[in-house]
GROMACS .gro file of C-alpha atoms in nm:
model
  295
    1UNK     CA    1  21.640   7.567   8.773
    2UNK     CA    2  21.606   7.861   8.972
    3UNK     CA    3  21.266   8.019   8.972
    4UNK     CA    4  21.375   8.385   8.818
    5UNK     CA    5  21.502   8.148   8.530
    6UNK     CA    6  21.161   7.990   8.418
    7UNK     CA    7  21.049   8.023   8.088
    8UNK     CA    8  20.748   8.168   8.183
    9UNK     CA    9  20.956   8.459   8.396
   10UNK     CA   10  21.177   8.461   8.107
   11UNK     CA   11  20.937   8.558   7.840
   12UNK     CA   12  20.777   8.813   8.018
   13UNK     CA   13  21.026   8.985   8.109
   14UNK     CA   14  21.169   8.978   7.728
   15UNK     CA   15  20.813   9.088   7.607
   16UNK     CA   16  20.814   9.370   7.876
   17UNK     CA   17  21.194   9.480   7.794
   18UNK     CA   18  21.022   9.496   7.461
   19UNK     CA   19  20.759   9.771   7.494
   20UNK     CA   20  20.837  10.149   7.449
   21UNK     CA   21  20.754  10.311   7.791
   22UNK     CA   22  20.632  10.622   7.581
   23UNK     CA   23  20.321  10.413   7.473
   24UNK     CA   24  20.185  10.470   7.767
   25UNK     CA   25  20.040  10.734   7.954
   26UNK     CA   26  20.278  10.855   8.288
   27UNK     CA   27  20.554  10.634   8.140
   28UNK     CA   28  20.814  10.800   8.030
   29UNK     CA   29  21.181  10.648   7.949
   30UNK     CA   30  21.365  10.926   8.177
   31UNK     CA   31  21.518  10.809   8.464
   32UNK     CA   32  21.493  10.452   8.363
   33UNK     CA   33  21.745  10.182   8.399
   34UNK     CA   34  21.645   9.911   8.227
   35UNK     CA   35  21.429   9.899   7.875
   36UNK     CA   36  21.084   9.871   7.887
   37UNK     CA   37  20.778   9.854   8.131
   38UNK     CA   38  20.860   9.796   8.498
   39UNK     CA   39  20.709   9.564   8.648
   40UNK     CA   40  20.456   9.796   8.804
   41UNK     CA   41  20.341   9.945   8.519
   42UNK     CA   42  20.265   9.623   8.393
   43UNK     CA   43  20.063   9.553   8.687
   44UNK     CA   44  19.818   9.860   8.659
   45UNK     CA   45  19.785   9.765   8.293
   46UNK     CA   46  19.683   9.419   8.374
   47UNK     CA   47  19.477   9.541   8.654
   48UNK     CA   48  19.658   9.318   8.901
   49UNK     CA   49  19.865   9.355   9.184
   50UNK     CA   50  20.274   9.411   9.131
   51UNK     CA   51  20.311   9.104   9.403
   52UNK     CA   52  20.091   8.870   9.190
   53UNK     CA   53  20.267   9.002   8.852
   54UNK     CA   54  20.606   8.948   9.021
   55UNK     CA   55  20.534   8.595   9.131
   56UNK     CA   56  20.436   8.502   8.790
   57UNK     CA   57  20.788   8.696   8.662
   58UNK     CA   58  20.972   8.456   8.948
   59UNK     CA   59  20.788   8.151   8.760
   60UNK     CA   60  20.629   8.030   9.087
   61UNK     CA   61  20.332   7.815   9.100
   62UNK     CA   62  20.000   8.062   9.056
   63UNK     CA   63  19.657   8.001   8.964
   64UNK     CA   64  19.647   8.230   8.686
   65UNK     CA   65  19.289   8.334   8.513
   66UNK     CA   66  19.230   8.360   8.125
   67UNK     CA   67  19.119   8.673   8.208
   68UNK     CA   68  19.446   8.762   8.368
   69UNK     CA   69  19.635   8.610   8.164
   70UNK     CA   70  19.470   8.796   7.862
   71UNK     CA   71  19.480   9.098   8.042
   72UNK     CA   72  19.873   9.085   8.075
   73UNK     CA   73  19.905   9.018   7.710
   74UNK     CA   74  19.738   9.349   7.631
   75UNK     CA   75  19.939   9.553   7.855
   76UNK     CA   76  20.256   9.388   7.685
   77UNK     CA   77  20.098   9.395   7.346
   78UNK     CA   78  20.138   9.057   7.271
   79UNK     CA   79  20.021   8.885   6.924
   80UNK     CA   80  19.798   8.610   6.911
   81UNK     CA   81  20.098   8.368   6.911
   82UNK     CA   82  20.244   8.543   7.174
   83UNK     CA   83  19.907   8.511   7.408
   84UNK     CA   84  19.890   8.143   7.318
   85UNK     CA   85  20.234   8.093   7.419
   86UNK     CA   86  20.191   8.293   7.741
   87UNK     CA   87  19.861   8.064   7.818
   88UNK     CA   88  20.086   7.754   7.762
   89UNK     CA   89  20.354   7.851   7.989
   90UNK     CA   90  20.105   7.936   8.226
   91UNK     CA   91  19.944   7.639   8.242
   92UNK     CA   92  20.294   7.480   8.221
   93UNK     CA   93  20.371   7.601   8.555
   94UNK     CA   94  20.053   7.504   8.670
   95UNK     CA   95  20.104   7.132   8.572
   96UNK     CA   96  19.748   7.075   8.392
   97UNK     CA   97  19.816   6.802   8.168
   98UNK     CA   98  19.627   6.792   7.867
   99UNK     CA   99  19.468   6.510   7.642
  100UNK     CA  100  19.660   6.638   7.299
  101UNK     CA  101  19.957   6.572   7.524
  102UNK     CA  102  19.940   6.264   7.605
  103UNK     CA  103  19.849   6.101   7.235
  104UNK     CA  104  20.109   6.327   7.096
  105UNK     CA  105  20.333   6.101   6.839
  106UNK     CA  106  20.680   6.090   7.006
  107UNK     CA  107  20.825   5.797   6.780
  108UNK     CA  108  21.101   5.784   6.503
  109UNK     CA  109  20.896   5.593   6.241
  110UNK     CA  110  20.565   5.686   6.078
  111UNK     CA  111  20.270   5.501   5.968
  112UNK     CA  112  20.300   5.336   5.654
  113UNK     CA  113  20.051   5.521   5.496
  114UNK     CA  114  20.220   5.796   5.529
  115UNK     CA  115  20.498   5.727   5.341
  116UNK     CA  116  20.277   5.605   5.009
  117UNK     CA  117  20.086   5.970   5.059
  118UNK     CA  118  20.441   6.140   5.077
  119UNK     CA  119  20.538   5.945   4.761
  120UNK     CA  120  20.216   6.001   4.556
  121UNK     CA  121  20.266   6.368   4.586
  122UNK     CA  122  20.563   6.379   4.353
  123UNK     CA  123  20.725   6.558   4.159
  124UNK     CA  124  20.582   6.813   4.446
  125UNK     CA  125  20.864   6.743   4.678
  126UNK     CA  126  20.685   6.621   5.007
  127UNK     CA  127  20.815   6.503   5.352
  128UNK     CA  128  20.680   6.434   5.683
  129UNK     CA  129  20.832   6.573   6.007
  130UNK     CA  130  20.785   6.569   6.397
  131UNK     CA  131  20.780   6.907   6.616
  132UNK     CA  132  21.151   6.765   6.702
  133UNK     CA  133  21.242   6.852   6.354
  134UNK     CA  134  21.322   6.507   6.275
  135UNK     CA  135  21.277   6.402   5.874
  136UNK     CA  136  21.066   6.102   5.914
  137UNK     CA  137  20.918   6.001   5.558
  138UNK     CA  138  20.954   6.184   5.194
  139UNK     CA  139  20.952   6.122   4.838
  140UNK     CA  140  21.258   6.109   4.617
  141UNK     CA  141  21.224   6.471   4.545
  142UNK     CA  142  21.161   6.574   4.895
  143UNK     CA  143  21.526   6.420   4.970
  144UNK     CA  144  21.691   6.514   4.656
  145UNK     CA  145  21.644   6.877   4.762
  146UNK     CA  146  21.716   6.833   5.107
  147UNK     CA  147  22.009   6.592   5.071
  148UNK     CA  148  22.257   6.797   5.281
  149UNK     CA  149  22.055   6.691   5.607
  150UNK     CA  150  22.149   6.330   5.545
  151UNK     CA  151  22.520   6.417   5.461
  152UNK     CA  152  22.621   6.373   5.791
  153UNK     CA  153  22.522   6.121   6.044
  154UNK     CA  154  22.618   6.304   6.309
  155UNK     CA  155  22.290   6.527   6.215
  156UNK     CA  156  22.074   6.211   6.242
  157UNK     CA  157  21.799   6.391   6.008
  158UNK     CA  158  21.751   6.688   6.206
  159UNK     CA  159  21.694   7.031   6.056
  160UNK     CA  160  21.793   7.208   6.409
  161UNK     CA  161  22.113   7.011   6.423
  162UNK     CA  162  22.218   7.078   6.083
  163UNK     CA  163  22.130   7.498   6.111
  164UNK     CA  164  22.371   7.513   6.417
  165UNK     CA  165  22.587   7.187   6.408
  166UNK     CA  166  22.688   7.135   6.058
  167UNK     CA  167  22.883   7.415   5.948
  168UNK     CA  168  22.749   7.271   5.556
  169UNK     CA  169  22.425   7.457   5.652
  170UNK     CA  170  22.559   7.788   5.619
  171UNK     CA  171  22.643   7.734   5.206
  172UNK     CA  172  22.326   7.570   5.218
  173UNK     CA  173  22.084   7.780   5.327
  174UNK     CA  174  22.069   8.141   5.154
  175UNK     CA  175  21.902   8.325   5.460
  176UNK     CA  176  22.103   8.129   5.723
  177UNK     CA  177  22.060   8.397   6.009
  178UNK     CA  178  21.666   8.392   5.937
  179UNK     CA  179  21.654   8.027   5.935
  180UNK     CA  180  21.865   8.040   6.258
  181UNK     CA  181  21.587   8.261   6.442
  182UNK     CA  182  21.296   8.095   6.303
  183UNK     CA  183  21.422   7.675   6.432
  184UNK     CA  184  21.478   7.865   6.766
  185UNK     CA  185  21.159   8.048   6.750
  186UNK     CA  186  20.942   7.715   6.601
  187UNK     CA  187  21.131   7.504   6.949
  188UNK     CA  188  21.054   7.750   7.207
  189UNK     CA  189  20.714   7.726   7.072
  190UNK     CA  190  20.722   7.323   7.083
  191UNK     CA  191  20.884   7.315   7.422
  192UNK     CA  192  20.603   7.518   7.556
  193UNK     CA  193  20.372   7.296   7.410
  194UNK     CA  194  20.524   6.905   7.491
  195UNK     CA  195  20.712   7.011   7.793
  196UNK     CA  196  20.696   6.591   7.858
  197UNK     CA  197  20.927   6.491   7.577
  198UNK     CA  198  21.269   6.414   7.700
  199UNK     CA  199  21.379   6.338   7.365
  200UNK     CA  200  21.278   6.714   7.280
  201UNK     CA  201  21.450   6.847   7.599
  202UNK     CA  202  21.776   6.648   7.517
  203UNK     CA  203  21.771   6.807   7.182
  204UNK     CA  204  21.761   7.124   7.319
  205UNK     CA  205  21.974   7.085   7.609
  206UNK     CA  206  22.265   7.002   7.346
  207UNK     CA  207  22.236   7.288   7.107
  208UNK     CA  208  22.225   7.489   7.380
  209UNK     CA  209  22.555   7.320   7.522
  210UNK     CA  210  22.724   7.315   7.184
  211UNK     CA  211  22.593   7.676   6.978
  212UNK     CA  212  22.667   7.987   7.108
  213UNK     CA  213  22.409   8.124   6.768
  214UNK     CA  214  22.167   7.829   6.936
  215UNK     CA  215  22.211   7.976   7.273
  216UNK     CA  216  22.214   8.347   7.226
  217UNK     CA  217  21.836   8.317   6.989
  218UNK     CA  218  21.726   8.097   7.287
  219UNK     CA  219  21.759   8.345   7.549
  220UNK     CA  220  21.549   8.602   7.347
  221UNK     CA  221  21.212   8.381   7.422
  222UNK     CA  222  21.097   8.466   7.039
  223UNK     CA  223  20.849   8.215   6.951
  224UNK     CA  224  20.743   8.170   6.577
  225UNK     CA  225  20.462   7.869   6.408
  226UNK     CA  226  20.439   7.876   6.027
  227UNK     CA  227  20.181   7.752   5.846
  228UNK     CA  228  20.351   7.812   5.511
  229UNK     CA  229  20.649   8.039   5.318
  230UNK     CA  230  20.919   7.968   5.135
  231UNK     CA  231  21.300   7.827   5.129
  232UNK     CA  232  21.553   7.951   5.011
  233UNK     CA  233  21.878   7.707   4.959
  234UNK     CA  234  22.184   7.666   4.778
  235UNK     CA  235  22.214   7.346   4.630
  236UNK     CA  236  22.506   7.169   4.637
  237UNK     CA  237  22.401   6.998   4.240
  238UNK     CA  238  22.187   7.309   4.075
  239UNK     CA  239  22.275   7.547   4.266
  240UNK     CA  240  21.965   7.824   4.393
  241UNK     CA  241  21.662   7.722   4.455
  242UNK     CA  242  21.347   7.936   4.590
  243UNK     CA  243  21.051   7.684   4.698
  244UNK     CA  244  20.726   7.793   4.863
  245UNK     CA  245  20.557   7.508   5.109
  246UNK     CA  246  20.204   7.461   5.267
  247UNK     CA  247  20.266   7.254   5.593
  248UNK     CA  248  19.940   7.033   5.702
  249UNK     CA  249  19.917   6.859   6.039
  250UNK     CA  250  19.830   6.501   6.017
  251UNK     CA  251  19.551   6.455   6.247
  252UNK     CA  252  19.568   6.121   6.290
  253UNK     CA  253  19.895   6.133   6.433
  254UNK     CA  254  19.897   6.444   6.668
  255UNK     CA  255  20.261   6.632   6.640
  256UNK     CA  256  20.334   6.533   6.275
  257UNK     CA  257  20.316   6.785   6.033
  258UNK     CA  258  20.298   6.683   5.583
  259UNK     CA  259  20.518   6.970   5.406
  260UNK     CA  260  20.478   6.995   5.067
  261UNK     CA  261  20.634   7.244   4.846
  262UNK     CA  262  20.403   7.380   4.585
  263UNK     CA  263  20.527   7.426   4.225
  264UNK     CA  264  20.366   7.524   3.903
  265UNK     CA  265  20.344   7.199   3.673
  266UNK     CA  266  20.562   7.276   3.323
  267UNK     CA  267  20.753   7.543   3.525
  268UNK     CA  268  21.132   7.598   3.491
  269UNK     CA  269  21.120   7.552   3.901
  270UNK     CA  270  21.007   7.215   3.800
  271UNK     CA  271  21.209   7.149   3.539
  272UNK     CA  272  21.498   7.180   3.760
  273UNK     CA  273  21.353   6.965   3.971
  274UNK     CA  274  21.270   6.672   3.782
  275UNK     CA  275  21.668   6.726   3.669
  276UNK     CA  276  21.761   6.680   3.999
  277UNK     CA  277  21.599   6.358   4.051
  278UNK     CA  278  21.679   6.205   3.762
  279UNK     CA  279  22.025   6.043   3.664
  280UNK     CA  280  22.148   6.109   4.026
  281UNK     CA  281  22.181   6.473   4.121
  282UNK     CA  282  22.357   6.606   3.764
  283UNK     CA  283  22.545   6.957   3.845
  284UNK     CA  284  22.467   7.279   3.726
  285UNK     CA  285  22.723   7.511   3.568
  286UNK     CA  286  22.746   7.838   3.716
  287UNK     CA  287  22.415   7.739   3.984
  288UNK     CA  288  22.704   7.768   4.270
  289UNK     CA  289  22.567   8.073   4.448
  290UNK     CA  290  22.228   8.185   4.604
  291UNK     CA  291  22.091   8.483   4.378
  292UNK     CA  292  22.118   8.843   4.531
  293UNK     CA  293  21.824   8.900   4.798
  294UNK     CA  294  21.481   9.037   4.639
  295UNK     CA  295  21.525   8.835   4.265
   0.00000   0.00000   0.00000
């Protein structure tokens, strides 16, 4: 990989295409050819000179300060996921290796334990995933509602190949072109941080190969880590379905995180549930459709 092509050159350069010149004082867009802050302007921001900035941009090997670093993320008015993600790649480049690292849980079977926990949560459909986005462990409900994944074979259980891979996906999921962003976003961001897993880097390598959508979000260096929302799917039995989750990391085992989606006891959300689960997955007259954005 050539160095102009790093991630780390890549991302800033996205983040600094990103920022109105007008913000700034003396910057001005006239006479520009390309969006953004040049790479000059980020300099004086940052309070650093344009040859170290550029060197970072090329991706090459620098011993980069958290003061720097923060420095750079205020002149491109990064968020706080954005600054973390900028420290990672940083220290990416750098090759520090880290404890978390190294105990991360890079396996395909989980604990046990974990598995009894996922089914004592039900009805409260409950499942148990790796930062590869593989479905490791869940509860009858868990896989009732996400039964599409395990259609195929070909998707071996994983939510990123079944967004881009599995054309299914697209009847399936209601906000398909959010979805699509947000599994790009959520494996930048796990990339960044387990840039040792080959498995992970294989994963990537072929949806990059194989989805143009895949490839195209990839190139944009957006990064996103949720810590809870909401799905919204079409089900192939009952038809729409709105679910909000809580995702917990299990600390124990470093890189696997417990989702759980959280609904009311005695609801009709649960109701419709506990239909699904029972007696196979019955079908749902007239549930065939996702219901019109904002209901």
């Amino acid at each position: 990989m050539a160095a102009e092509d790093s991630d780390l050159g890549g991302f800033l350069r996205s983040r600094r295409a990103r920022v109105n010149p007008t913000s700034f004082n003396g910057a001005t867009g006239i006479g520009r050819r390309v969006p953004g802050l040049r790479r000059e302007e980020v300099a004086a921001l940052a309070g650093i000179s344009v040859e170290y900035y550029a060197r970072l941009e090329r991706g090459q090997k620098v011993r980069v300060s958290e003061a720097v670093l923060g420095a750079i993320a205020r002149a491109l008015g990064l968020n706080d996921l954005e600054a973390t993600h900028l420290h990672d790649l940083a220290h990416s480049v750098e090759k520090i290796p880290t404890a978390a690292r190294a105990q991360d849980h890079h396996g395909d079977a989980v604990r046990p334990a974990l598995q009894v926990i996922t089914d004592a949560l039900g009805p409260l459909p409950a499942w148990i995933t790796n930062y590869r986005m593989d479905f490791l462990a869940g509860n009858r409900e868990a896989r009732a509602v996400y039964a599409p994944l395990f259609a195929n074979p070909e998707d071996k259980g994983n939510r990123a190949r079944f967004i881009f891979l599995n054309p299914v996906s697209r009847a399936f999921e209601c906000r398909w072109e959010r979805v699509a962003d947000e599994t790009v976003g959520a494996l930048r961001w796990y990339a960044t941080r387990h840039p040792d897993d080959l498995e992970l880097s294989k994963l990537i390598l072929d949806l990059n190969l194989r989805s143009p959508e895949f490839r195209s979000r990839w190139d944009d260096h957006n990064i996103v880590h949720h810590r809870s929302g909401d799905v919204h799917v079409n089900h192939p039995a009952i038809g729409d379905l709105k679910l909000p989750y809580e995702r917990l990391d299990v600390t124990h085992d470093p890189g696997l995180s417990l989702f759980i989606h959280v609904v009311e006891a005695g609801s009709t959300l649960a109701r419709r549930l506990a239909a699904l689960v029972a007696d196979g997955f019955p079908a749902s007259p007239g549930g065939s459709v996702c219901a019109p954005r904002g209901l």
